[in-house]
CSV table of C-alpha atoms and ligand atoms in Angstrom, one decimal:
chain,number,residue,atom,x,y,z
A,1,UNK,CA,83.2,111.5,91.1
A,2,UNK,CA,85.4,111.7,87.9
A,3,UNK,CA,85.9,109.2,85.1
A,4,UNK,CA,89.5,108.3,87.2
A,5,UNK,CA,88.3,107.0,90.3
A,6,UNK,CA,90.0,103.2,91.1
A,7,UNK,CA,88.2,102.2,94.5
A,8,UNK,CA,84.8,103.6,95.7
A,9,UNK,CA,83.7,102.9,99.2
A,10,UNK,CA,80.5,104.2,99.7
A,11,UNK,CA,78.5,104.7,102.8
A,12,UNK,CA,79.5,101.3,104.5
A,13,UNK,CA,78.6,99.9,107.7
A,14,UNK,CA,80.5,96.9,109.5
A,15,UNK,CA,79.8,95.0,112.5
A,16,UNK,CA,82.2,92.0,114.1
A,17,UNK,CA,79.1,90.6,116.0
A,18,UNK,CA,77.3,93.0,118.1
A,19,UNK,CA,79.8,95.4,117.5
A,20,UNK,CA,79.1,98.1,115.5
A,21,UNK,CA,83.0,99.4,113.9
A,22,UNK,CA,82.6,101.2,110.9
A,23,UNK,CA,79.4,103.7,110.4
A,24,UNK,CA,78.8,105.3,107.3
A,25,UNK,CA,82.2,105.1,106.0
A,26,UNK,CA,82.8,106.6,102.3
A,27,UNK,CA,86.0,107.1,100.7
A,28,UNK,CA,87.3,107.1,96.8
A,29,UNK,CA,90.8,106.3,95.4
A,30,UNK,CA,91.8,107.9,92.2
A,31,UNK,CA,93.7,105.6,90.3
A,32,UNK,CA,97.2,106.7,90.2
A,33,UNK,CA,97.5,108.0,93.5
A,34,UNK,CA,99.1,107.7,97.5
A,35,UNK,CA,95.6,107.2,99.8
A,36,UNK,CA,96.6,108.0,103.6
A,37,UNK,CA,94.3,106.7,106.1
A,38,UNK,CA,95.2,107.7,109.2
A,39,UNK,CA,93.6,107.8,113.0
A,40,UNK,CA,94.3,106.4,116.5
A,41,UNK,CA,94.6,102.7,117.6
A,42,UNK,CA,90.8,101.1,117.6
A,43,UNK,CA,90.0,103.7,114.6
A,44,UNK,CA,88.6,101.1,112.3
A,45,UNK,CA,91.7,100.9,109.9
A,46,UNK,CA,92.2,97.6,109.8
A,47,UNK,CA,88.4,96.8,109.7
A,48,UNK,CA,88.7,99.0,106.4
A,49,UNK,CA,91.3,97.4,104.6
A,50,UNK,CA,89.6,93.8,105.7
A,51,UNK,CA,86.2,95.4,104.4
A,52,UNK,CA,87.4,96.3,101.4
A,53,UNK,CA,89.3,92.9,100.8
A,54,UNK,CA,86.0,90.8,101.4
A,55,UNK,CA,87.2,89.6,104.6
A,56,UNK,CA,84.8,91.4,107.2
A,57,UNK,CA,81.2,91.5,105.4
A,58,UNK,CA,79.9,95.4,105.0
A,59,UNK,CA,76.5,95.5,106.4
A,60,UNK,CA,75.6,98.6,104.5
A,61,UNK,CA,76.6,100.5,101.2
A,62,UNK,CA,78.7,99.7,99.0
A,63,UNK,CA,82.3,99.2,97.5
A,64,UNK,CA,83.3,99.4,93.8
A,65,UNK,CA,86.5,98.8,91.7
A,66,UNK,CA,86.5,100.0,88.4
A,67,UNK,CA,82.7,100.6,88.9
A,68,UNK,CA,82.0,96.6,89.8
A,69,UNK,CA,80.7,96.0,92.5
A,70,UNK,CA,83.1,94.4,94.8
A,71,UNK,CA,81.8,94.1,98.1
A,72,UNK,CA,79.5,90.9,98.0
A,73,UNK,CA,82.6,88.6,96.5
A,74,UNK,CA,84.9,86.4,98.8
A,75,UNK,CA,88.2,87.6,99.2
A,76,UNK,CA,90.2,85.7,96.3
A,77,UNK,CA,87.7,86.9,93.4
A,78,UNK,CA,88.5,90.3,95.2
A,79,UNK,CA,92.1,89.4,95.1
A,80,UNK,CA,91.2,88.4,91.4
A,81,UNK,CA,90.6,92.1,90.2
A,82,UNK,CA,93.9,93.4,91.4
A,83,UNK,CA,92.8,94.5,95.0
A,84,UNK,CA,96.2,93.1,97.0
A,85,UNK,CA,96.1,93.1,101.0
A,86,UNK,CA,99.3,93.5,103.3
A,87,UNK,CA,98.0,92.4,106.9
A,88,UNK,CA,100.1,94.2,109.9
A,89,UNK,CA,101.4,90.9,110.7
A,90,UNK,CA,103.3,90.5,107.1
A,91,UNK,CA,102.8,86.9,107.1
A,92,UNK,CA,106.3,85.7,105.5
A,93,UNK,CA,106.7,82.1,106.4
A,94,UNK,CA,109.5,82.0,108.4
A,95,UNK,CA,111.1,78.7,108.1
A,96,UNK,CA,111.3,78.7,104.6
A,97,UNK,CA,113.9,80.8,102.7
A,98,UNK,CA,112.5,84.0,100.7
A,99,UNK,CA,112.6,82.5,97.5
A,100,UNK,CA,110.6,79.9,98.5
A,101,UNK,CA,108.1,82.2,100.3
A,102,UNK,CA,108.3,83.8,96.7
A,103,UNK,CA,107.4,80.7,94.9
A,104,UNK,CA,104.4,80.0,97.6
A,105,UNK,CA,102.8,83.2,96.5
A,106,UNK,CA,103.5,82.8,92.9
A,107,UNK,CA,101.8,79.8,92.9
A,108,UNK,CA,98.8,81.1,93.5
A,109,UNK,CA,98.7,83.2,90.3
A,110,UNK,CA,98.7,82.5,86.8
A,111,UNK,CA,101.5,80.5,85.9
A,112,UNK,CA,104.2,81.6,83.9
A,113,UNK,CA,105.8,83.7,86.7
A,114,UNK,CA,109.1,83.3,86.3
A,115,UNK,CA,109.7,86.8,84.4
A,116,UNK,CA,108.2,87.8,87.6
A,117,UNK,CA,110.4,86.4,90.2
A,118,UNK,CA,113.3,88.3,88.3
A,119,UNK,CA,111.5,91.8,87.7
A,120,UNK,CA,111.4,91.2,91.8
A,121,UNK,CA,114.3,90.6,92.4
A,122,UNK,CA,115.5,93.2,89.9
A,123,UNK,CA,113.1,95.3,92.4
A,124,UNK,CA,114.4,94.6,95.8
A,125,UNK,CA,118.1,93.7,95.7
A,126,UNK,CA,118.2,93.3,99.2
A,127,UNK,CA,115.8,90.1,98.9
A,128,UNK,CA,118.0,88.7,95.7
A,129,UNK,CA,120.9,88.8,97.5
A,130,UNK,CA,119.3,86.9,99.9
A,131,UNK,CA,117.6,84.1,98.3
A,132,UNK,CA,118.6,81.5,100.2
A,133,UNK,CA,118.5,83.1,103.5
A,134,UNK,CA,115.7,81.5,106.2
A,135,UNK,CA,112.7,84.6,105.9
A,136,UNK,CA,112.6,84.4,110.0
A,137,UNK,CA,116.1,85.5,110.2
A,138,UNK,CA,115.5,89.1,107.7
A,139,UNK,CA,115.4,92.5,109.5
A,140,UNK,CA,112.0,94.2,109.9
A,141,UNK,CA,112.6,96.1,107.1
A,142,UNK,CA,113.0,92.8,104.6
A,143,UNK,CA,110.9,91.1,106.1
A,144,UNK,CA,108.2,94.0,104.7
A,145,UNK,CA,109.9,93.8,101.5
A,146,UNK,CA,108.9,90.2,101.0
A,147,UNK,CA,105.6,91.2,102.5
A,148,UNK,CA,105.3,93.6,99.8
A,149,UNK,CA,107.1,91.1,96.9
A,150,UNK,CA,104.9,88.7,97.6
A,151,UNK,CA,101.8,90.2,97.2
A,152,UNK,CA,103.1,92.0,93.6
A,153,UNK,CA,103.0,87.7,92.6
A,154,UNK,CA,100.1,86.1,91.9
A,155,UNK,CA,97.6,88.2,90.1
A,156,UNK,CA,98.6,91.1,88.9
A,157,UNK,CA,98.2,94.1,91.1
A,158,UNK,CA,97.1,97.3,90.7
A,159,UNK,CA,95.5,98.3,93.7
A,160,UNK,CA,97.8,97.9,97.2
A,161,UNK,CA,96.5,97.6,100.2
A,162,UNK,CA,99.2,98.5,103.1
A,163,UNK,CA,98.7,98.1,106.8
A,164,UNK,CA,100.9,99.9,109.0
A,165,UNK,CA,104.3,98.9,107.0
A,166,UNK,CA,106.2,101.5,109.3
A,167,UNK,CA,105.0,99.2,112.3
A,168,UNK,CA,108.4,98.7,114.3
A,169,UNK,CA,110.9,99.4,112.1
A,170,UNK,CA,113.8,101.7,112.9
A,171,UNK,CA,113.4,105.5,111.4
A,172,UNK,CA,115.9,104.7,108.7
A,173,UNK,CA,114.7,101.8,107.7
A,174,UNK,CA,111.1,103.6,107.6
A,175,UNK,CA,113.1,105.5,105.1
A,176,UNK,CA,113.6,102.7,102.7
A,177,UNK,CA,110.1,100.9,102.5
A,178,UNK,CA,108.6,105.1,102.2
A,179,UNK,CA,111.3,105.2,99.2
A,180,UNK,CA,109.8,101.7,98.0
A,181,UNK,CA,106.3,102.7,97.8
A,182,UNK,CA,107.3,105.7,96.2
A,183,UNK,CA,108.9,103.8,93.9
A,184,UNK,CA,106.0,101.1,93.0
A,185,UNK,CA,103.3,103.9,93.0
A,186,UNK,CA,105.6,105.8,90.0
A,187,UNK,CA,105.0,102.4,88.8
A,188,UNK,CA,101.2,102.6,88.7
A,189,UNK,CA,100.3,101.1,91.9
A,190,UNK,CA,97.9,103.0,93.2
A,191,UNK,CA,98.2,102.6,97.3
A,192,UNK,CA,96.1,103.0,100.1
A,193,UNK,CA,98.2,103.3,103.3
A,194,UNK,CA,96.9,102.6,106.5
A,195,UNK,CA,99.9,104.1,109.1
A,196,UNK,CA,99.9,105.0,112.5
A,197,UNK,CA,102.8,107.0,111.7
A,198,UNK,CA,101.1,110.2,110.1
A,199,UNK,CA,103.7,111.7,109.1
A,200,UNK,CA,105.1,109.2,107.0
A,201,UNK,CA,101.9,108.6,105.2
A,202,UNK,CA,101.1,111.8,104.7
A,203,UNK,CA,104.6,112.6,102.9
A,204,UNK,CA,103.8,109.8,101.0
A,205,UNK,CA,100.1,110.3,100.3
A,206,UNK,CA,98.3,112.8,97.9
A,207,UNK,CA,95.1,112.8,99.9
A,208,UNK,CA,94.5,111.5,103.1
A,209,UNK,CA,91.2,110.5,105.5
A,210,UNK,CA,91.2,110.6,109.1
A,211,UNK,CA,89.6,107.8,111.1
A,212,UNK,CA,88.0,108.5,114.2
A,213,UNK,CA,85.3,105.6,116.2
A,214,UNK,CA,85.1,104.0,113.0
A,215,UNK,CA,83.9,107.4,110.9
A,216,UNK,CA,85.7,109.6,109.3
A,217,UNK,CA,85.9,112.7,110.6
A,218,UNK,CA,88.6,114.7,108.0
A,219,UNK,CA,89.8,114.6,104.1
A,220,UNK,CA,91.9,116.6,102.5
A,221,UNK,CA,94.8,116.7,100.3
A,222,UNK,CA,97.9,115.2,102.6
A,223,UNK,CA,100.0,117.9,102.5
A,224,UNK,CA,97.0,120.1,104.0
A,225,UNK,CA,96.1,117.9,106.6
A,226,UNK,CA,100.3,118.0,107.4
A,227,UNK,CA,100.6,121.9,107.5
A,228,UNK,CA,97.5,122.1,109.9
A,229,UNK,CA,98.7,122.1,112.8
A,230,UNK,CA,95.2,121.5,115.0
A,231,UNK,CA,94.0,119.4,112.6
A,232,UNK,CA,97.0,117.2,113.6
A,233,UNK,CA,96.5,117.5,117.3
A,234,UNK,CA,93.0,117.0,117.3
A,235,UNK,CA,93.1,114.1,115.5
A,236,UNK,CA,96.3,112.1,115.6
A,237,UNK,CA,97.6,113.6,119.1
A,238,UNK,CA,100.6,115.0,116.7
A,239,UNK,CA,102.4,118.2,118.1
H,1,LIG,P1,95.1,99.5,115.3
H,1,LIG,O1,95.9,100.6,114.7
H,1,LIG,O2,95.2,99.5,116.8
H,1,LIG,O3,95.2,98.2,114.6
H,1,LIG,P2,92.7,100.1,113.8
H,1,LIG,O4,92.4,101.5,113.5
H,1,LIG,O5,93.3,99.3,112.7
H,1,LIG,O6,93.6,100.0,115.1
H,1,LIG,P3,90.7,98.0,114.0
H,1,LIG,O7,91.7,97.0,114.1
H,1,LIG,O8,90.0,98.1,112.7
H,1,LIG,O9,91.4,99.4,114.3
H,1,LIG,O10,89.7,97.9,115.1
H,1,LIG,C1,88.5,98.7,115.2
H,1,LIG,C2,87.7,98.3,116.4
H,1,LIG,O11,87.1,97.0,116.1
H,1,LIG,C3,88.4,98.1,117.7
H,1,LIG,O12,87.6,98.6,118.7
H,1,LIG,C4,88.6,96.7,117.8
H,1,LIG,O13,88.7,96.3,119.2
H,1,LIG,C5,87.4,96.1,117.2
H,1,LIG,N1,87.7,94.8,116.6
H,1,LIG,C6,88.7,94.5,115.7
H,1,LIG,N2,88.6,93.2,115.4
H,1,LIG,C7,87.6,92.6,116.0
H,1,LIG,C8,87.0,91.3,116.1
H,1,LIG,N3,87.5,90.3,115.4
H,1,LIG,N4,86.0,91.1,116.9
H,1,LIG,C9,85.5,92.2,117.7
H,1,LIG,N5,85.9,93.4,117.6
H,1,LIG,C10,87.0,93.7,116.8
């Protein structure tokens, strides 16, 4: 491990009930970079991301940010040290207009956000031109955009947590959120992407992990695991 490593997961176990998911699961983040985790449906992905945020206890091991220990907290001291979470489901309130659902996650922060909401919106046009507009009634692809604005509010991030932001959104639109990742990782967000779509994640990614049964089975960096071709059969069912 070198003096650059952001997230350390090391050698965890998780159970929901009698159900063993993850077993032995290790995996390090260097600060700075594009993380790909990638495997089938019912990998464990998920069960990561929710292990990492303090939301399913780890049984076993351990996880550290910045060397702290992180994985005995509860989810908002984890949220606390920069650790943001976007669930599949992208929770935007719809019902209330984006910048309220803007305000409603600011307001969980520090204070003082206002600088914020413009550097946002200075972000994503798409969601300032829209500021008034009812959050049910944005696209797929905005709808992740204030998925991904709204967990920027609030303390400030420096480690994102994405789950499946590719999840039913039309190729071009796939496009734009790849091209908005890009964008806050050049930034110095440093990502970990859970995707079903491997091949988006692992343009995006630097290095990426493959999740089988809730282990993981291959690393490598992304581009690597891309060009090989059995590796990508095996394991993701890509041809
Ligand atoms: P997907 O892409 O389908 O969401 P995933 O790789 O994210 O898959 P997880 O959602 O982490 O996988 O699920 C891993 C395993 O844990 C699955 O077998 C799932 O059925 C099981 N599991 C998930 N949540 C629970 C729960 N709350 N209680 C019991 N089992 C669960």
């Amino acid at each position: 491990e070198d003096g650059d490593t952001l997230l350390s997961v090391d050698s965890i176990d998780t159970h929901y009930g009698e159900s063993h998911i993850l077993f032995d699961l290790s995996l390090s983040i260097d600060r700075g970079d594009i993380v790909a985790l990638v495997g089938r449906n019912g990998a464990g992905k998920t069960t990561t991301l929710r292990s990492i945020m303090g939301l399913t206890p780890v049984t076993n091991g351990e996880i550290t940010k910045g060397g702290e220990q992180i994985h005995r907290r509860e989810p908002h001291e984890i949220r606390n040290r920069g650790i943001s979470w976007i669930p599949e489901e992208r929770r935007v309130f719809t019902g209330l207009t984006v910048e309220e659902n803007l305000r409603l996650a600011a307001h969980s922060g520090d204070g003082a956000q206002a600088d914020r909401f413009e550097e946002i919106y200075r972000r994503f046009p798409r969601l300032d031109e829209r500021r008034g507009q009812d959050a049910g009634t944005l696209s797929g692809g905005e709808q992740q955009m204030l998925a991904i604005a709204r967990a920027l509010l609030g303390p400030e991030t420096d480690l994102l947590l994405l789950d499946e932001p590719s999840e039913g959104l039309a190729p071009q639109i796939v496009d734009d959120v790849a091209a908005i990742i890009r964008e806050l990782n050049e930034e110095g967000v440093t990502i970990l992407l859970v995707e079903q779509n491997a091949e988006m994640a692992l343009e995006l990614a630097d290095y990426a992990y493959v999740l089988e049964t809730g282990a993981i089975v291959h690393e490598s960096p992304a581009a690597e695991l891309a060009t090989d071709r059995e590796a990508m059969e095996s394991y993701l069912g890509v041809k």
